[in-house]
Tab-separated table of N, CA and C and ligand atoms in Angstrom:
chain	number	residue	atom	x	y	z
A	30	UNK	N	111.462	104.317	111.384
A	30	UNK	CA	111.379	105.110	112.623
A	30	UNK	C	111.489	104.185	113.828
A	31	UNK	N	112.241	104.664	114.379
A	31	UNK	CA	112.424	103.590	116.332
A	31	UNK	C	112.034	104.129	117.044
A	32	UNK	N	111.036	103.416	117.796
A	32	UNK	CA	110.151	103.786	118.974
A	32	UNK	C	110.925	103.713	120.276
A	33	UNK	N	110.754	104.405	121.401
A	33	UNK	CA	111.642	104.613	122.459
A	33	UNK	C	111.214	103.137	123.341
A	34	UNK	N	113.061	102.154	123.752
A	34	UNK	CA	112.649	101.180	124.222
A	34	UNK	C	112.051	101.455	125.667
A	35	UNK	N	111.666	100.117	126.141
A	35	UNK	CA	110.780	100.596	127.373
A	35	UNK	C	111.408	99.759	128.182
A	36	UNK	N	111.621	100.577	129.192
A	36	UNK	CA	112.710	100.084	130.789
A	36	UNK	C	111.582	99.175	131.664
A	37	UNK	N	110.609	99.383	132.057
A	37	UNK	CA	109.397	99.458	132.349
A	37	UNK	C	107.959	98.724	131.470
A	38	UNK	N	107.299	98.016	132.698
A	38	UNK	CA	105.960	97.218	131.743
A	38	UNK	C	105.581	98.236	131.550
A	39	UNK	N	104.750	97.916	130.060
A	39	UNK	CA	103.802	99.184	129.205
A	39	UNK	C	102.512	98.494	129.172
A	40	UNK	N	101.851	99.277	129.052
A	40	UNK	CA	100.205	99.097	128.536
A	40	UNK	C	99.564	98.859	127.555
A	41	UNK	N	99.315	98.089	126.741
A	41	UNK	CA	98.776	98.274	125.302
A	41	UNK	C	97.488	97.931	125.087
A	42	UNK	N	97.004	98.492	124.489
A	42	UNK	CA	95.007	98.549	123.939
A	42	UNK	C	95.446	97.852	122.749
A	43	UNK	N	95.114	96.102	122.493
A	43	UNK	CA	95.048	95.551	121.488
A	43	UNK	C	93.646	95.275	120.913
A	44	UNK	N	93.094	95.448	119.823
A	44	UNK	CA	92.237	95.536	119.052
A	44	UNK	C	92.446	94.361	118.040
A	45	UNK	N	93.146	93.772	117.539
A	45	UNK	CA	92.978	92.791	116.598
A	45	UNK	C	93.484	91.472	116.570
A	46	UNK	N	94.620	90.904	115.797
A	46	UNK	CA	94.719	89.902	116.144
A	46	UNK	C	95.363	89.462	117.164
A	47	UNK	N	95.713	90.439	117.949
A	47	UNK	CA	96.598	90.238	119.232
A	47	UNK	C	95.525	89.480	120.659
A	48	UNK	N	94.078	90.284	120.187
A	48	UNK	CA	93.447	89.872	121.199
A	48	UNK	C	93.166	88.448	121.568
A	49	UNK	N	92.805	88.227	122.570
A	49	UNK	CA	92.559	86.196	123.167
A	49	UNK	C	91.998	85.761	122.336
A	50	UNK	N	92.361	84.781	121.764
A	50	UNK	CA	91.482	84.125	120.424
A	50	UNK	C	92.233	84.645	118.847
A	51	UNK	N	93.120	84.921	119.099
A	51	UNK	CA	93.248	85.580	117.826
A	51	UNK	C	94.546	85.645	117.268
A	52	UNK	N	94.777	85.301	115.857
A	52	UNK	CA	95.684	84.488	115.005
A	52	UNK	C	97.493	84.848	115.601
A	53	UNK	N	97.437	86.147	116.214
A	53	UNK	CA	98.387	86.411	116.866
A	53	UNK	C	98.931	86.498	118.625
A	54	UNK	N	97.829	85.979	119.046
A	54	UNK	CA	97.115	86.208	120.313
A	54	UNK	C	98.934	85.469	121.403
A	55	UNK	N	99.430	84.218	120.428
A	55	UNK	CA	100.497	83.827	121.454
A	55	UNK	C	101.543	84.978	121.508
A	56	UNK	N	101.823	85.770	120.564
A	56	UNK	CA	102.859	87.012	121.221
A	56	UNK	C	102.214	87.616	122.740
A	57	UNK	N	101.407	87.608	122.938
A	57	UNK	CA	100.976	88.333	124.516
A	57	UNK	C	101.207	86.711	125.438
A	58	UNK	N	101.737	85.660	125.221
A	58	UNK	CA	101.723	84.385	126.269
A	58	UNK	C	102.373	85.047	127.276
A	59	UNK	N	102.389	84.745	128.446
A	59	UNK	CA	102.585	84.878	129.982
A	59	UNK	C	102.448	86.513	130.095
A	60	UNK	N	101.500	87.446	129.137
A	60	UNK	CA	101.591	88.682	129.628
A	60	UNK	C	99.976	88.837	130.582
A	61	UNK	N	99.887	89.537	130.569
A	61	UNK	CA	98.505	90.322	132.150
A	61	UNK	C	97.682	90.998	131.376
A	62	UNK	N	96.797	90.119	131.192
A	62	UNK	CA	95.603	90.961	131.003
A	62	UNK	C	94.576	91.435	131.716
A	63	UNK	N	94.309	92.741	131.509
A	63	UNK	CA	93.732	93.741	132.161
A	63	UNK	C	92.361	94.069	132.548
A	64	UNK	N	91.976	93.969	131.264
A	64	UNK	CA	90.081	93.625	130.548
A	64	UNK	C	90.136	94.413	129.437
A	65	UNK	N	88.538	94.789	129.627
A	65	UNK	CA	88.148	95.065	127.994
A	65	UNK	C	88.361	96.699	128.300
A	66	UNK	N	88.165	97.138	126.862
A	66	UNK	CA	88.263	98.647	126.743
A	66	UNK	C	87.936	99.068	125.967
A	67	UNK	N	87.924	100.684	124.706
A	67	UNK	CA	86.909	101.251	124.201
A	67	UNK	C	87.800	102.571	123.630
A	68	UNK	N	87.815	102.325	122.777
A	68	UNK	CA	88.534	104.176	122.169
A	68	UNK	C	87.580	104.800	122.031
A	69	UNK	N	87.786	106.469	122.272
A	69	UNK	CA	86.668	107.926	122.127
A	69	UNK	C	86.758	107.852	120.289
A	70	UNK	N	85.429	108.154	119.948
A	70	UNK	CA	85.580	108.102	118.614
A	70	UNK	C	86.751	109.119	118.237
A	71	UNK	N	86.499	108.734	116.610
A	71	UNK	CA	87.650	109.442	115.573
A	71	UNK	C	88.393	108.278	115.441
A	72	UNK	N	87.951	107.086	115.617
A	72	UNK	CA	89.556	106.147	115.015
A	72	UNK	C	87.598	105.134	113.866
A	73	UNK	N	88.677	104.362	113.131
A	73	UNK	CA	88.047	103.307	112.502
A	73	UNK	C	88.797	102.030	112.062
A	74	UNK	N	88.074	100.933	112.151
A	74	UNK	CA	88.874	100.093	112.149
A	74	UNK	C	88.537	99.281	110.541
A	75	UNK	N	89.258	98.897	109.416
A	75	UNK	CA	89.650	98.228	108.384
A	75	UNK	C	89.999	96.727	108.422
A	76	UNK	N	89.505	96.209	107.955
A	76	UNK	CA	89.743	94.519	107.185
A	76	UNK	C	91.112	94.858	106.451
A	77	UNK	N	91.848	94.461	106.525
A	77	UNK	CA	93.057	94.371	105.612
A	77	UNK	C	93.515	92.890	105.141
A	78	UNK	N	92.125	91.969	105.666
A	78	UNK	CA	92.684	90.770	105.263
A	78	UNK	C	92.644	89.827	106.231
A	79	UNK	N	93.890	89.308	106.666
A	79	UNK	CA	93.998	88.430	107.771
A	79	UNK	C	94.072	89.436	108.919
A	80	UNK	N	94.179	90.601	108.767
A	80	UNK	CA	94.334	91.677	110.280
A	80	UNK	C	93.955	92.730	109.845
A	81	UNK	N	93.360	93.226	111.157
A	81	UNK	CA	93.061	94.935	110.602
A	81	UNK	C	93.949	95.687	110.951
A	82	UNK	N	93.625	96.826	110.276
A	82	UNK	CA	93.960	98.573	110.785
A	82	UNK	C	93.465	99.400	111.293
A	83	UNK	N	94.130	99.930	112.130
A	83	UNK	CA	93.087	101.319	112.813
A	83	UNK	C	93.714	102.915	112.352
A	84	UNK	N	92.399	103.291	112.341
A	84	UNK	CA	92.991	104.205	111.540
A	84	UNK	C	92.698	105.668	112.230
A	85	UNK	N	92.718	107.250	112.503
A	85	UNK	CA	91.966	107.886	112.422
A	85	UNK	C	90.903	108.531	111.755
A	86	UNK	N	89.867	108.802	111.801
A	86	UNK	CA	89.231	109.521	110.759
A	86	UNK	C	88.366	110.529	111.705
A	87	UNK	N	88.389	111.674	111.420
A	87	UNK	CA	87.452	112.649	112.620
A	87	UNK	C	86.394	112.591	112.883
A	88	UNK	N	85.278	111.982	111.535
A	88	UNK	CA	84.271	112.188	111.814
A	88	UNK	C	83.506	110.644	112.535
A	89	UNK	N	84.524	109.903	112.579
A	89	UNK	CA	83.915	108.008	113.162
A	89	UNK	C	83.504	108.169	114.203
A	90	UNK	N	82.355	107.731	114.261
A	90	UNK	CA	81.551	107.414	115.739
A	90	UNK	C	81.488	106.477	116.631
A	91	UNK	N	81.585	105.481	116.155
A	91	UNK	CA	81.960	104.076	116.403
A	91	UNK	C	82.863	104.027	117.368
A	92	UNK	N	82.729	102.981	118.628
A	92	UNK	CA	83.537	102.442	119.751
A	92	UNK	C	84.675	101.915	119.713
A	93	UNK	N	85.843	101.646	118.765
A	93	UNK	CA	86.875	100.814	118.746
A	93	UNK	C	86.853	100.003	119.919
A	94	UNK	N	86.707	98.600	120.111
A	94	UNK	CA	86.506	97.719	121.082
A	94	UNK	C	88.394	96.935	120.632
A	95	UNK	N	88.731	96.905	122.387
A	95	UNK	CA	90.137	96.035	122.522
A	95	UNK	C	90.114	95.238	124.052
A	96	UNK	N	91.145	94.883	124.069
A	96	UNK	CA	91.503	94.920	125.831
A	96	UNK	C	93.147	95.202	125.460
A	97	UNK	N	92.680	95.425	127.032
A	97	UNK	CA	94.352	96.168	128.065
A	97	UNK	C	95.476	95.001	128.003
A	98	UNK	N	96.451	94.963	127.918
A	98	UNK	CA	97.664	94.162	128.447
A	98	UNK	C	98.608	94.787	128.599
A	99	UNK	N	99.248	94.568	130.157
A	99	UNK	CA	99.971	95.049	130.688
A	99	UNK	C	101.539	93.595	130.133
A	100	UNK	N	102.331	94.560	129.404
A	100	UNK	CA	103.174	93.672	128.972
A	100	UNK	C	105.175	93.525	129.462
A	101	UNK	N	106.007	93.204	129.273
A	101	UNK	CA	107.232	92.854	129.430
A	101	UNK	C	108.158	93.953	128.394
A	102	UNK	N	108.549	94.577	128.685
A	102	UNK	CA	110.164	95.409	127.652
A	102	UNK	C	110.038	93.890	126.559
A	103	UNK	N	110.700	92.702	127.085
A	103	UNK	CA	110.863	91.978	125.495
A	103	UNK	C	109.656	91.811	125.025
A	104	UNK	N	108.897	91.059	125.970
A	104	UNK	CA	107.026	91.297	124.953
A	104	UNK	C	106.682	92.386	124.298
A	105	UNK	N	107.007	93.568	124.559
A	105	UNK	CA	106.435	95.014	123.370
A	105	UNK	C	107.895	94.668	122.492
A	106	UNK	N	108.739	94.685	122.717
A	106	UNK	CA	110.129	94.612	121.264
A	106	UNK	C	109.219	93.246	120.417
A	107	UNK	N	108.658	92.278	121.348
A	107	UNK	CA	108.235	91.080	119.609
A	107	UNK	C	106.559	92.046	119.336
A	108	UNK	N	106.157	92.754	120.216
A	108	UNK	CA	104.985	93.356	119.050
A	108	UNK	C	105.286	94.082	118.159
A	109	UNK	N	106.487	94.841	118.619
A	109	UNK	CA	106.765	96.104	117.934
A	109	UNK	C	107.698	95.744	116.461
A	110	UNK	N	108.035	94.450	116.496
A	110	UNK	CA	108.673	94.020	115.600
A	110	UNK	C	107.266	92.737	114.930
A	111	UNK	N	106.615	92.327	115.293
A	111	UNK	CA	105.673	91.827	114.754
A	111	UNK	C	104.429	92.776	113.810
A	112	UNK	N	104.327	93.985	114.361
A	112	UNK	CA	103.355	95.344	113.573
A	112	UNK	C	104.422	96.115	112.822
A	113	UNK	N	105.710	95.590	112.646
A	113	UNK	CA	106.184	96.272	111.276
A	113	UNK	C	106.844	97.702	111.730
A	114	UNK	N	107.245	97.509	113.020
A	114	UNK	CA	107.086	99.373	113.700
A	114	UNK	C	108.269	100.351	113.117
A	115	UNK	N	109.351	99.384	112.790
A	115	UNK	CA	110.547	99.944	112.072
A	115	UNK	C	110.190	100.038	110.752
A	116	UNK	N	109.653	99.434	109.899
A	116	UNK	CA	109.174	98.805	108.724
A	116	UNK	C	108.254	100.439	108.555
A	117	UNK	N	107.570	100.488	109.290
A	117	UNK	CA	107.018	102.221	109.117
A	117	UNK	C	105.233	101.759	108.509
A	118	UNK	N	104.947	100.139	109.238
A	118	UNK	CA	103.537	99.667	108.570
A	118	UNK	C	102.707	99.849	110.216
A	119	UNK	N	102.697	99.731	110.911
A	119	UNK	CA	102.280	100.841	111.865
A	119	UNK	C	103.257	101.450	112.822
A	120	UNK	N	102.731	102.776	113.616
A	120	UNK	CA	103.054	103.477	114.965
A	120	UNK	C	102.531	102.858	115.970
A	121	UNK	N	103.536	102.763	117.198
A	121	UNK	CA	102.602	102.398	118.349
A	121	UNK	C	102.575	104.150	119.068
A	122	UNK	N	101.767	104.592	119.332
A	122	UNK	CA	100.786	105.830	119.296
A	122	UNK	C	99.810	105.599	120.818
A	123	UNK	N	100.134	106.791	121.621
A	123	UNK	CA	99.222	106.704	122.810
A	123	UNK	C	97.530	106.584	122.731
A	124	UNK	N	97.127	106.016	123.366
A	124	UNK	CA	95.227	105.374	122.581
A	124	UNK	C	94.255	106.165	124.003
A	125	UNK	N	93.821	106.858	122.733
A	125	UNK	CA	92.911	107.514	123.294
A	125	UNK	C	91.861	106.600	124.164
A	126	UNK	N	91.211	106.573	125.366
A	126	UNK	CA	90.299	105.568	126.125
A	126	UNK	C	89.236	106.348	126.206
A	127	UNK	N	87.941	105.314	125.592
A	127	UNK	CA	86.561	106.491	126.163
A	127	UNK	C	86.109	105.257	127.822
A	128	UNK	N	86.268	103.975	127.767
A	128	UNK	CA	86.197	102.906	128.895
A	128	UNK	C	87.607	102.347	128.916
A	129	UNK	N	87.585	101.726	129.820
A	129	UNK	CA	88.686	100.803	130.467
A	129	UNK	C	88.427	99.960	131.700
A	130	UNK	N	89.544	99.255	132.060
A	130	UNK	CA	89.010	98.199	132.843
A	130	UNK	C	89.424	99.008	134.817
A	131	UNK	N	88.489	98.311	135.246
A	131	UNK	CA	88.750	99.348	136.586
A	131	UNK	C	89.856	99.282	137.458
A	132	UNK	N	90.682	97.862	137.073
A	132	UNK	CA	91.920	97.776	137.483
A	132	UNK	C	93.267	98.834	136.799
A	133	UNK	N	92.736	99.483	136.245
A	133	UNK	CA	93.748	100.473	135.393
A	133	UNK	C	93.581	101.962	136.284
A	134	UNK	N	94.706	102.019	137.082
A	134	UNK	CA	94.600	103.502	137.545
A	134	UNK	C	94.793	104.484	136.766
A	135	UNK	N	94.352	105.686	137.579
A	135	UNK	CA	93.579	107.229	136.136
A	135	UNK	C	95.349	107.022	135.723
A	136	UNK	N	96.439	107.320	136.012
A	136	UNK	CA	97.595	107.882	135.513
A	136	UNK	C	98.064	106.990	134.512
A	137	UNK	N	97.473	105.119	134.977
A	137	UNK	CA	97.958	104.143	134.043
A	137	UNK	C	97.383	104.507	132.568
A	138	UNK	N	95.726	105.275	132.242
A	138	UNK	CA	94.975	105.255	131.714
A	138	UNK	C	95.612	105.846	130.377
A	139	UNK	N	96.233	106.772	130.781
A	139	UNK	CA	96.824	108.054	130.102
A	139	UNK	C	98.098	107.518	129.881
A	140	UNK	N	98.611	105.943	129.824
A	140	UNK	CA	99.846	105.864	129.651
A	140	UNK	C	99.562	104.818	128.940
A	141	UNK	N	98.220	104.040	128.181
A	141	UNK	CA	98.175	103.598	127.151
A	141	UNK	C	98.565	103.647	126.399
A	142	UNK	N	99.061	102.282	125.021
A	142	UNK	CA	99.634	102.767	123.772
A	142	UNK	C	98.884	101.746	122.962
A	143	UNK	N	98.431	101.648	121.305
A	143	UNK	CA	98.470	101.327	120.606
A	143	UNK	C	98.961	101.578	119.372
A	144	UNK	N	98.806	100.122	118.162
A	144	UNK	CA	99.207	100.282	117.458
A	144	UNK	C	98.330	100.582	115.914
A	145	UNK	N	98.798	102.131	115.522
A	145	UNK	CA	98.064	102.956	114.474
A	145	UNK	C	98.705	102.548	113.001
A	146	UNK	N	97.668	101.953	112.528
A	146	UNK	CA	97.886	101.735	110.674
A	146	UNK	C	98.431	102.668	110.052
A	147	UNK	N	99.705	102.785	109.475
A	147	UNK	CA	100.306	103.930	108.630
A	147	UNK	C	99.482	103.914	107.078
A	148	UNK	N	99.278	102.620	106.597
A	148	UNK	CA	98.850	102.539	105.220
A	148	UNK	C	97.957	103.139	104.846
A	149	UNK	N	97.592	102.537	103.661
A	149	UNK	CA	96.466	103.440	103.314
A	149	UNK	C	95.090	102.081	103.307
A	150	UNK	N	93.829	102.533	103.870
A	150	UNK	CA	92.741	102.198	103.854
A	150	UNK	C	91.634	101.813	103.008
A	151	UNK	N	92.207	102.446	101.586
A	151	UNK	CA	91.415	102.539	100.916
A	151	UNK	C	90.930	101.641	100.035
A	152	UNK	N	89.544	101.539	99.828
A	152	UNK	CA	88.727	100.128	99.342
A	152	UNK	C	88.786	98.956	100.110
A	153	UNK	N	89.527	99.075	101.392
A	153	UNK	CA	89.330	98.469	102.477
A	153	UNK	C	87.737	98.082	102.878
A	154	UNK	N	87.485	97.118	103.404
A	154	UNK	CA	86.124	96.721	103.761
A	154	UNK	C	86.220	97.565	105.297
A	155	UNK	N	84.983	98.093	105.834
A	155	UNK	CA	85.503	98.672	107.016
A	155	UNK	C	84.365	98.223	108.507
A	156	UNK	N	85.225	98.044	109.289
A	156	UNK	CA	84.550	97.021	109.898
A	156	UNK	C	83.751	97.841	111.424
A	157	UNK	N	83.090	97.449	111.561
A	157	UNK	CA	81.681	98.690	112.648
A	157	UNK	C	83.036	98.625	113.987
A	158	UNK	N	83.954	98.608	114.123
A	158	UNK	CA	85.048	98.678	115.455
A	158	UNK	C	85.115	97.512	116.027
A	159	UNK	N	85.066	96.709	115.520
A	159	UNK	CA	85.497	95.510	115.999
A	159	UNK	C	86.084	94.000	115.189
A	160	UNK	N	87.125	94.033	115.992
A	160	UNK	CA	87.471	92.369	114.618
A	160	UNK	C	87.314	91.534	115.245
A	161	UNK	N	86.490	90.165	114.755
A	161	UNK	CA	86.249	89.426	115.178
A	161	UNK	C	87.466	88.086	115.204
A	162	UNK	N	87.101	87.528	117.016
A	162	UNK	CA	87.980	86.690	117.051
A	162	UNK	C	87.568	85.371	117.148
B	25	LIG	N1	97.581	93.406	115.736
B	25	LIG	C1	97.551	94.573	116.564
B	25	LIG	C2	97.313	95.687	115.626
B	25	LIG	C3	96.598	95.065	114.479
B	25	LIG	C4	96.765	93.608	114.671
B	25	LIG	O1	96.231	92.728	114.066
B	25	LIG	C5	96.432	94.452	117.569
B	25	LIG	O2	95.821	93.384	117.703
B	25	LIG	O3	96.142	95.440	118.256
C-alpha cells in the first residue's frame, strides 16, 4: 500500500526507536522537534524486540508517551521506507493526541501522523506505553 507523498512538512508522534536516544533516532537528523506528547487511550504499545509496536486495543488505558517532529517530504519518504510502509509492516495513520506540546497549533494537532503496527502482537511482551530509550 502507498501512502500519499507529502508536498509539505508533516508532523509525526514518534514513540520508539525514532525518539532522541534511540537506535533509530539519526533518521529524524536536522528535523524540529516539537516536545513531548501522549495518545488518548485505546492504543498499546509491544516489545517486538529491538523496536516496538503500537497497536490498537479498545479497552488500553495507558498513556502512549512520544514526541512531535515536525519533519521534511524526504525525511518522512526515509521513515516511511524505514517502518516497512510499502512492505505493509506498519501504516502511518493519523495519532490520536490526549497532550501535546504547546508549540503545536489546535489545527497542527489534528494533522498528526503516526506509525501503526500491522502485525500481529501476540506473545509479545507488552510494555506500560513507553519504550525505553
Ligand atoms: N519506530 C517508529 C515506530 C516504531 C519504531 O521503532 C517510532 O519510533 O515511532
Amino acid at each position: 500500500m502507498k501512502s500519499t507523498p507529502a508536498t509539505v512538512d508533516s508532523l509525526v508522534f514518534v514513540y520508539g526507536t525514532l525518539k532522541q536516544g534511540g537506535s533509530n533516532h539519526h533518521f529524524l537528523a536536522g528535523q524540529t522537534r516539537l516536545g513531548a506528547a501522549t495518545l488518548r487511550p485505546g492504543h498499546a504499545l509491544y516489545s517486538l524486540g529491538d523496536y516496538p509496536g503500537l497497536v490498537t486495543e479498545a479497552h488500553a488505558t495507558e498513556a502512549v508517551t512520544g514526541e512531535i517532529w515536525r519533519v521534511t517530504p524526504a525525511a518522512l519518504a526515509g521513515l516511511d521506507e524505514l517502518e516497512g510502509i510499502e512492505e505493509g509492516l506498519y501504516a502511518r495513520v493519523p495519532a490520536p493526541l490526549a497532550t501535546w506540546p504547546d508549540a503545536l497549533e489546535a489545527r497542527e494537532v489534528a494533522a498528526v501522523q503516526m506509525y501503526l503496527y500491522l502485525g500481529s502482537v501476540s506473545g509479545r511482551p507488552r510494555l506500560d506505553g513507553v519504550w525505553p530509550t
